[in-house]
Coordinates of C-alpha atoms (C1' of nucleotides) in Angstrom, one line a residue:
Chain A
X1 CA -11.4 -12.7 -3.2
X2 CA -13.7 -13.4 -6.5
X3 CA -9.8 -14.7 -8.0
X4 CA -9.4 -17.0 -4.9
X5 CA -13.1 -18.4 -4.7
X6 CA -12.6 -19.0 -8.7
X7 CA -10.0 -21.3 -8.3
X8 CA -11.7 -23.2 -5.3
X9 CA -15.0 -23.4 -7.3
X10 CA -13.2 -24.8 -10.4
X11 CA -11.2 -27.5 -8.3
X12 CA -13.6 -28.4 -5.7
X13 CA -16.8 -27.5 -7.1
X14 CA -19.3 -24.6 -6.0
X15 CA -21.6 -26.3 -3.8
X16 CA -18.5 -28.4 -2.1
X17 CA -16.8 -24.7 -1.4
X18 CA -17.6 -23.4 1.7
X19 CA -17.8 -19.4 1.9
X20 CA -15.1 -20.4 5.0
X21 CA -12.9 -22.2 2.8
X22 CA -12.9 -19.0 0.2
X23 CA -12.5 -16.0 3.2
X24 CA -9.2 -18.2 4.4
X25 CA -7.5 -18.7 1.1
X26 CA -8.4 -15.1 0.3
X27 CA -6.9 -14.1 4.1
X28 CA -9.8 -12.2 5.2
X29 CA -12.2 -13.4 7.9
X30 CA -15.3 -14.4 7.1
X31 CA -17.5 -11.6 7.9
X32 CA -15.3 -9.3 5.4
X33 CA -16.8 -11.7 2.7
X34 CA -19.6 -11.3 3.4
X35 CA -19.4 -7.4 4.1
X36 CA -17.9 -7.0 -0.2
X37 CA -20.6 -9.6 -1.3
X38 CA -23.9 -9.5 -0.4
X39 CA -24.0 -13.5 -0.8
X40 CA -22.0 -16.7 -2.5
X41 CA -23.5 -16.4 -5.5
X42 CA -22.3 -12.9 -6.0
X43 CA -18.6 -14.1 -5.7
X44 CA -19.2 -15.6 -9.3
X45 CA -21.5 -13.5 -10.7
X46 CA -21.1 -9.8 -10.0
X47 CA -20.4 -8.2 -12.8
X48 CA -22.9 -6.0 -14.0
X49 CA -24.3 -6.8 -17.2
X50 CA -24.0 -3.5 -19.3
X51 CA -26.5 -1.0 -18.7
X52 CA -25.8 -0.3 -22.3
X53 CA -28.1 -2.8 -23.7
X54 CA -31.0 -0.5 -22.0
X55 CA -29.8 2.3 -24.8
X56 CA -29.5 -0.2 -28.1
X57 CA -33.2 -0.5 -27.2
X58 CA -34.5 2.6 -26.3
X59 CA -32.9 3.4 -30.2
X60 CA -34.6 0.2 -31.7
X61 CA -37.2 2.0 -34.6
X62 CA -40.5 3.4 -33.4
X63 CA -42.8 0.4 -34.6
X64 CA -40.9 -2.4 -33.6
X65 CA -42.8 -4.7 -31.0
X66 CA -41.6 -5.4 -27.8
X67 CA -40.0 -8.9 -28.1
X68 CA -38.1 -7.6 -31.3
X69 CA -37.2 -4.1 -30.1
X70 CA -35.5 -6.0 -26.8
X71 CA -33.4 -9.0 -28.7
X72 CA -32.3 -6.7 -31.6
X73 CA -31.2 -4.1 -29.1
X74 CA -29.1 -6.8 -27.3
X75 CA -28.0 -7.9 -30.7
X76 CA -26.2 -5.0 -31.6
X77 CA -25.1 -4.2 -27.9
X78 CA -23.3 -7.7 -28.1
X79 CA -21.0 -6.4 -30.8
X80 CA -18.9 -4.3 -28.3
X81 CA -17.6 -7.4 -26.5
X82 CA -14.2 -8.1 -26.1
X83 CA -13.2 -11.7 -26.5
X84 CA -11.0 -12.1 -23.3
X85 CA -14.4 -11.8 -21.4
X86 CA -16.1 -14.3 -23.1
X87 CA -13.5 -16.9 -22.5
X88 CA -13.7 -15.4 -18.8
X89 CA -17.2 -15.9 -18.9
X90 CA -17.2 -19.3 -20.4
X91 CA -15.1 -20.9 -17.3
X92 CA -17.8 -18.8 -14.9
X93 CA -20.9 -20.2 -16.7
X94 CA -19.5 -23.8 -16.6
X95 CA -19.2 -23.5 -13.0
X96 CA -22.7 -22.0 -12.9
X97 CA -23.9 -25.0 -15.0
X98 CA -22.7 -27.4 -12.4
X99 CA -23.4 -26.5 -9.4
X100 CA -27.0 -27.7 -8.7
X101 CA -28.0 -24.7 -6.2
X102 CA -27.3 -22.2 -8.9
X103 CA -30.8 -23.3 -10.8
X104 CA -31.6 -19.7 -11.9
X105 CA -29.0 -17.9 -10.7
X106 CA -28.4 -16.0 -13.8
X107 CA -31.9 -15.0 -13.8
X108 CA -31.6 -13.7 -10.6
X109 CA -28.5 -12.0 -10.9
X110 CA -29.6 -10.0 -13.8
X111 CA -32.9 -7.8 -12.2
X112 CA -30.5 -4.8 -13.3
X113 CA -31.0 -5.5 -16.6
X114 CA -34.4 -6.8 -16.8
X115 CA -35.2 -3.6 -15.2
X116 CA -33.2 -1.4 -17.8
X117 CA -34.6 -2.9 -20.5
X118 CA -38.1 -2.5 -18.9
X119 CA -37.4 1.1 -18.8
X120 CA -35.8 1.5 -22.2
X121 CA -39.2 -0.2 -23.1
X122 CA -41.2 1.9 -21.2
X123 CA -39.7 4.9 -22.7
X124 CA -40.5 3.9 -26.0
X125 CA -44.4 3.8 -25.2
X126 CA -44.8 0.2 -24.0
X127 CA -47.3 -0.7 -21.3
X128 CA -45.5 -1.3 -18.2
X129 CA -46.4 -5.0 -17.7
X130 CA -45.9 -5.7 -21.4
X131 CA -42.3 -4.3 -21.2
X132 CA -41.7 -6.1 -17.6
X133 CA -42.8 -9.9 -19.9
X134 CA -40.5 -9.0 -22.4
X135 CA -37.9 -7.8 -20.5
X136 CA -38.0 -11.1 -18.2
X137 CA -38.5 -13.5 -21.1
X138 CA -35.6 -12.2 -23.1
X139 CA -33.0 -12.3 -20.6
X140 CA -34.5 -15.6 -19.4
X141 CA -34.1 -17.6 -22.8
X142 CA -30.7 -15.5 -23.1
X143 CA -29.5 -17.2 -20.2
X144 CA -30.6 -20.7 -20.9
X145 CA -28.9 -20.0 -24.4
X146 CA -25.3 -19.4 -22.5
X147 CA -25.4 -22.0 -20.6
X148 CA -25.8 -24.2 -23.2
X149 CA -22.7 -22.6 -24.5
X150 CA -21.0 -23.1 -21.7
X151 CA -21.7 -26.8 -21.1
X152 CA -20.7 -27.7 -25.0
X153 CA -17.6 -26.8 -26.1
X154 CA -18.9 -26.6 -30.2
X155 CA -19.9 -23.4 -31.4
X156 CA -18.4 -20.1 -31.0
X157 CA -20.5 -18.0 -28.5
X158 CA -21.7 -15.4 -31.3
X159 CA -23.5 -17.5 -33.4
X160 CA -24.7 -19.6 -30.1
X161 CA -26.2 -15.8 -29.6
X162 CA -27.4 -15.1 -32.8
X163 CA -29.5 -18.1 -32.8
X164 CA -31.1 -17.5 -29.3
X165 CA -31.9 -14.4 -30.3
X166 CA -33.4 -15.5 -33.6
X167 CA -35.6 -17.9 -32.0
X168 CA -36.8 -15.5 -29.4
X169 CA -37.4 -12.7 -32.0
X170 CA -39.6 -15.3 -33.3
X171 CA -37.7 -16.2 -36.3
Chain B
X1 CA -49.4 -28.5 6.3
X2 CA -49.6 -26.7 3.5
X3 CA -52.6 -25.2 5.3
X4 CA -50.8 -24.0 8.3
X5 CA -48.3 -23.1 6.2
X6 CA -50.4 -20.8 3.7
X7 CA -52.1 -19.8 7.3
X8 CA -48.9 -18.4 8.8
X9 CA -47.1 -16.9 5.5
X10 CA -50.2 -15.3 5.3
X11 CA -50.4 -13.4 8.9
X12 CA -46.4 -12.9 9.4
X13 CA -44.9 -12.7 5.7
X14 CA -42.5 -16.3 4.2
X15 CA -39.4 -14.9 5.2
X16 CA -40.0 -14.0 8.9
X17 CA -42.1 -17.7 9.4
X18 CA -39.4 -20.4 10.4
X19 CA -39.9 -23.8 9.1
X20 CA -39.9 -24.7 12.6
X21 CA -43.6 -22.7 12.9
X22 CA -44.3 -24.3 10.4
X23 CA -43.6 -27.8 11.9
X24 CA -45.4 -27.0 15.4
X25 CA -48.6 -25.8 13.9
X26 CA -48.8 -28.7 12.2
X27 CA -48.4 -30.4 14.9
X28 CA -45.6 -32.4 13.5
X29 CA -41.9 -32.7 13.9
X30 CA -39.2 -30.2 11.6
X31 CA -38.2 -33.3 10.4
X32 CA -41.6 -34.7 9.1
X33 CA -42.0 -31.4 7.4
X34 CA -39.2 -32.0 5.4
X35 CA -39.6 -35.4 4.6
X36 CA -42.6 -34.4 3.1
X37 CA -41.7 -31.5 1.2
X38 CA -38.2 -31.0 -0.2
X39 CA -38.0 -27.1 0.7
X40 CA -39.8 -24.6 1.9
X41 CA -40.7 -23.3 -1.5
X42 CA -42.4 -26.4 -2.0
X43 CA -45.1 -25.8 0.4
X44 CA -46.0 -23.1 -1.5
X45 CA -45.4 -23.9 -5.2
X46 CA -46.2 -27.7 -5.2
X47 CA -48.5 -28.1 -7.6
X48 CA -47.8 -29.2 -10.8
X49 CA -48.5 -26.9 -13.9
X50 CA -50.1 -28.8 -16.2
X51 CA -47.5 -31.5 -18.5
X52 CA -51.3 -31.2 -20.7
X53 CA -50.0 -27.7 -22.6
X54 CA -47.0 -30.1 -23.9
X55 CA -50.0 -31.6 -25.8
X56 CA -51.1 -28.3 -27.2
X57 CA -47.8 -27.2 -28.2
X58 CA -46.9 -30.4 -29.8
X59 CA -50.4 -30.4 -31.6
X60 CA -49.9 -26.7 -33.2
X61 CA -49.8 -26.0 -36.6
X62 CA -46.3 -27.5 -38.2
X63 CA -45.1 -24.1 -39.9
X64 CA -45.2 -22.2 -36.5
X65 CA -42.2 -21.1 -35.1
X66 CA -41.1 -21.8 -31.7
X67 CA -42.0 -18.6 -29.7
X68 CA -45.4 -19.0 -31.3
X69 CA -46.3 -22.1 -30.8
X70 CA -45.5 -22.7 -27.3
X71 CA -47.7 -19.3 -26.6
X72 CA -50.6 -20.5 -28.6
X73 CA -50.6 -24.1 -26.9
X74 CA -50.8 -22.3 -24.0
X75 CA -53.4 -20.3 -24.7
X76 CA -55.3 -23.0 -25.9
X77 CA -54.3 -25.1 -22.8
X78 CA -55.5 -22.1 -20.2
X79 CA -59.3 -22.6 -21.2
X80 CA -59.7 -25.6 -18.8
X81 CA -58.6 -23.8 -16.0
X82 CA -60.9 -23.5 -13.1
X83 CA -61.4 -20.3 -11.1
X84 CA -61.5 -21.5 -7.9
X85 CA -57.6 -22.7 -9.1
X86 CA -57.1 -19.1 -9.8
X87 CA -58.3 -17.7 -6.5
X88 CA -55.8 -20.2 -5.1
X89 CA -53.1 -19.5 -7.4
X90 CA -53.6 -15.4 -6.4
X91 CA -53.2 -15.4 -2.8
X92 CA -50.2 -17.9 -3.1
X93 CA -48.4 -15.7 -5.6
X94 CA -49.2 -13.0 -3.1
X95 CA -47.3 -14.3 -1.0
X96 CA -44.6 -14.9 -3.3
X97 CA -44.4 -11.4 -4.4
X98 CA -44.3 -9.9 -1.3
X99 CA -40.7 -12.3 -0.2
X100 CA -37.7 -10.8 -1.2
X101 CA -36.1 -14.6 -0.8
X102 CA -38.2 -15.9 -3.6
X103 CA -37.5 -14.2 -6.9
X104 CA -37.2 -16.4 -9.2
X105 CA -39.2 -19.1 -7.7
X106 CA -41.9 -19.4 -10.1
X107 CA -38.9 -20.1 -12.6
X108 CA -36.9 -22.6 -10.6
X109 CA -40.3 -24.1 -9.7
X110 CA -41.5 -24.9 -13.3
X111 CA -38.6 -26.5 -14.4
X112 CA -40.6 -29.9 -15.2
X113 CA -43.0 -27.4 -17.6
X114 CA -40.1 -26.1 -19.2
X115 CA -38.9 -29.5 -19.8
X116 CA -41.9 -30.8 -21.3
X117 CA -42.6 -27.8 -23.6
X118 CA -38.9 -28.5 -24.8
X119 CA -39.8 -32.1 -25.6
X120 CA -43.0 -31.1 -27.6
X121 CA -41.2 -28.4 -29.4
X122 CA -38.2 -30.9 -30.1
X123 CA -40.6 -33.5 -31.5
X124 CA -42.0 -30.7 -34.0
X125 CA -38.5 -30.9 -35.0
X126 CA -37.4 -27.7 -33.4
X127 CA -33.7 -27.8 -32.7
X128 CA -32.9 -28.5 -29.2
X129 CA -31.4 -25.4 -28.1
X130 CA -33.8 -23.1 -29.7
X131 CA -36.2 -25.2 -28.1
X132 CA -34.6 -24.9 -24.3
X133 CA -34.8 -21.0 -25.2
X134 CA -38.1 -20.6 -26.6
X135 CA -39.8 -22.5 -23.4
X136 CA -37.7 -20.6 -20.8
X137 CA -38.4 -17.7 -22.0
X138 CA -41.9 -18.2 -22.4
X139 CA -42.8 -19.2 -18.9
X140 CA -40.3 -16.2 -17.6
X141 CA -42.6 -14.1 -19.0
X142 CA -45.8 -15.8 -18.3
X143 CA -44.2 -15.8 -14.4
X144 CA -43.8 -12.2 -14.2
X145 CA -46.9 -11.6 -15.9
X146 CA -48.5 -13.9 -13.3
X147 CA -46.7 -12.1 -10.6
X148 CA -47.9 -8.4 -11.6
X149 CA -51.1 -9.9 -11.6
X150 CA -51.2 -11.2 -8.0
X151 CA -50.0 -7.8 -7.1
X152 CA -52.4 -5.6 -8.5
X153 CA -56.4 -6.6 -8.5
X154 CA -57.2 -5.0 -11.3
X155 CA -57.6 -7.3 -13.8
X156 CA -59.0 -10.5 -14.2
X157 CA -56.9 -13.3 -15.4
X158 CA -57.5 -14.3 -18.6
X159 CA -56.7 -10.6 -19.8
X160 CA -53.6 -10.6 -17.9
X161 CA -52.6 -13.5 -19.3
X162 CA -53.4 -13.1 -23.1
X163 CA -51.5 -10.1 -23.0
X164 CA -48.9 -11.8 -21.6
X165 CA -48.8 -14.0 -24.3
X166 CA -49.4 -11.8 -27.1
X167 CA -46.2 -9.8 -25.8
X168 CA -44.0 -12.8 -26.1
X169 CA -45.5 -14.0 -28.8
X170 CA -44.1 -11.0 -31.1
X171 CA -47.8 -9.1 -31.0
Chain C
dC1 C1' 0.9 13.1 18.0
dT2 C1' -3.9 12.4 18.2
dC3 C1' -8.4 12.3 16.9
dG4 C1' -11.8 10.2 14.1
dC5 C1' -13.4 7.2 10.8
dA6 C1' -13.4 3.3 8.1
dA7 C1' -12.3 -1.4 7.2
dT8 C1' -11.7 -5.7 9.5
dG9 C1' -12.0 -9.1 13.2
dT10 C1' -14.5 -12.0 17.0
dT11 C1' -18.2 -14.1 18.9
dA12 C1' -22.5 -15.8 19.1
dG13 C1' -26.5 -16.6 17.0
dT14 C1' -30.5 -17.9 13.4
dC15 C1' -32.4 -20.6 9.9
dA16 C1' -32.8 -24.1 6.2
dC17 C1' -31.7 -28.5 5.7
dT18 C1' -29.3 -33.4 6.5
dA19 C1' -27.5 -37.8 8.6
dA20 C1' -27.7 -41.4 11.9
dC21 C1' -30.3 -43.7 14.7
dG22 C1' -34.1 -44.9 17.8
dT23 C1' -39.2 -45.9 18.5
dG24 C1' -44.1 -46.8 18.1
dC25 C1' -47.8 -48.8 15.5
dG26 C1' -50.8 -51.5 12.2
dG27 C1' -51.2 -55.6 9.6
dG28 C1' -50.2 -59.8 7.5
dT29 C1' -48.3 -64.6 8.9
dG30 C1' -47.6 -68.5 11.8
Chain D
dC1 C1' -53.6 -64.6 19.5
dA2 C1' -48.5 -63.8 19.5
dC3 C1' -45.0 -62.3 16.5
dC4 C1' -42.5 -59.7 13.4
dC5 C1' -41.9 -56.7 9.6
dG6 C1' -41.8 -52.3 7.7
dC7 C1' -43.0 -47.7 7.5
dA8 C1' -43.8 -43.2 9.3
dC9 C1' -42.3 -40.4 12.7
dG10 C1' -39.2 -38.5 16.4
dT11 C1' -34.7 -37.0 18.6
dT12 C1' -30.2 -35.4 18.4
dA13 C1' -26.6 -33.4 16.5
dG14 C1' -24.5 -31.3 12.9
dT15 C1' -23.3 -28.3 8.5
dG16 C1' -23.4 -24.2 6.0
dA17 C1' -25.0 -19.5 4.6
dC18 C1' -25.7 -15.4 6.6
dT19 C1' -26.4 -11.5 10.4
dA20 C1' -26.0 -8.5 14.7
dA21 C1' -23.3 -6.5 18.3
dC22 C1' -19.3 -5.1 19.6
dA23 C1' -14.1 -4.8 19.9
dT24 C1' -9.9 -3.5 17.4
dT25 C1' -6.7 -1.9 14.2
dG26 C1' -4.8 1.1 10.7
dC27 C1' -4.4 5.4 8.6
dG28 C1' -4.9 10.1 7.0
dA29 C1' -6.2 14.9 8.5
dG30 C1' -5.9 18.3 11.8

DNA sequence: CTCGCAATGTTAGTCACTAACGTGCGGGTG
DNA sequence: CACCCGCACGTTAGTGACTAACATTGCGAG
C-alpha cells in the first residue's frame, strides 16, 4: 500500500490524494487501510527512526551537556546510513514539504525518538524535563534542517546534517 | 466564543467537544464559528507570541551564536510578561496537554515566531538555514518545557522557563 | 473435513471543514 | 424618509479522514 499511495502522492499531490483513491489502487478496501495505518500521514512516514540514536547518546562522555550529548550522539549514529535510503527519503520529504497539512508532521511522527533520546538522557543523570527540551529541540531543528534538504536540490544531505547539528550544538 | 469554548474544553476534554457545541453555546451558527476562527486549534491558541523577542534577538551581542542568541533574547523578552497572561496561558496549555489530537500544536501554532526569530537571526548575518534550525528548535523546546509546566504545578514560571532555556542554550 | 481464528469487507456514522447561495440589518445617499 | 449597498450571518449540502458494528472469507490445525 505505502508503494501505491507513493506514487499517487508524487503525481497528484498529498493533500489532492484521497485515502479512497490510495485503498483502490492498492486493491484493498478502505477500512484495511486504515486497519495497517493508524492514519494518512503514516502511509509516508512510518518508518521508525532508529532506536539506535538513543545508544550513540547514552555513550556520549560523562560531562557533556544535554544539547551536545544529543546532536553528537545523532552525529555519529548518522554514519551507519545507507545511501539508497536517503535518496528514498529525499522523494518522501519533498512530498512532506508540499503538502500544506503536513506542517509538523515530522515532529509528530518522531515521539519515538524524542522519547529515546529522553531516556538515553535520563540515564546519563539529566533532569527529566531538561532531557524532554533537548530531546524535543534537537529532533525539531533536525527536521526543519531536512526539509530544507529536501526542497533544494544543492548540497549533499551529510553536510546539510553536519551543519544543523553544528548550529544546534551551538557552534 | 473563545469563552464558551475554554468553558466547555474545560468540563468535557477538546477532543470529546464538537465544534458544533461550540457553535450553540455561543449561540451562533457552525459556520460563524469558523469564519471567525480558521480551526479549532485557533480558539485555543490564538494569541500571538510576541513578534517583540525578534527585537531582542536581533539586538544581542554580534559574536553570539545562533542557539544563544535567540535564548537570551528571549529571556530578555520574558520579563514583560504579565502574570495574569500566565494564569491564562496555564489552564489553556492544560487543556492542550491533556488532547491526544494536539501534539504538536504549540509548534504548528508559532510558526509566525519562528519566522520572525529567523529574520532577526538572518539580519545578524546568520545563514538562513542555520537560522530556520536554531529558531525551531528553540521554541520546540521552549513548547515542551511550557507543556511540562502546565502539567505539573510545581513550579513557577520563570524557573521553568530559564531552565528551559539554559538547556537549549548549551548550559 | 471442519472448526476456529485472523484478515478483510460492508455499511453507516461522526466530525472538522468548505462552497454556494440566500437573508436580514444598519447606515450613508438621494 | 425611502432606497440601496454591503457586510455579517444563516442554511444546505457536500467532502474527506477516520471509527464502530457486524458479516464474510480464507486458511491452517486438529
Amino acid at each position: 500500500m505505502q508503494r501505491a499511495a507513493l506514487e499517487l502522492f508524487l503525481a497528484n499531490g498529498y493533500d489532492a490524494t484521497p485515502t479512497a483513491a490510495v485503498a483502490r489502487a492498492a486493491g484493498v478496501s478502505e477500512m484495511t487501510l486504515f486497519r495497517h495505518f493508524a492514519s494518512k500521514e503514516a502511509l509516508l512516514l512510518d518508518d521508525p527512526y532508529d532506536p539506535q540514536i538513543a545508544e550513540a547518546v547514552a555513550g556520549r562522555p560523562a560531562e557533556e551537556r544535554p544539547m551536545r550529548a544529543v546532536v553528537e550522539g545523532i552525529r555519529a549514529a548518522w554514519r551507519d546510513v545507507d545511501p539508497d535510503d536517503a535518496a528514498h527519503l529525499r522523494t518522501r520529504l519533498r512530498i512532506v514539504a508540499e503538502a500544506a497539512t503536513l506542517r509538523g508532521a515530522l515532529e509528530r511522527n518522531s515521539e519515538a525518538t524524542v522519547a529515546a533520546l529522553t531516556d538515553a538522557l535520563i540515564t546519563r543523570g539529566v533532569a527529566a524535563s531538561a532531557a524532554r527540551v533537548a530531546a524535543t529541540a534537537v529532533i525539531a531543528g533536525l527536521s526543519t534542517a531536512l526539509l530544507d534538504w529536501a526542497r533544494s536540490d544543492r548540497d549533499d544531505l551529510g553536510a546539510v546534517l553536519g551543519r544543523a547539528l553544528d548550529t544546534l550544538g551551538g557552534g
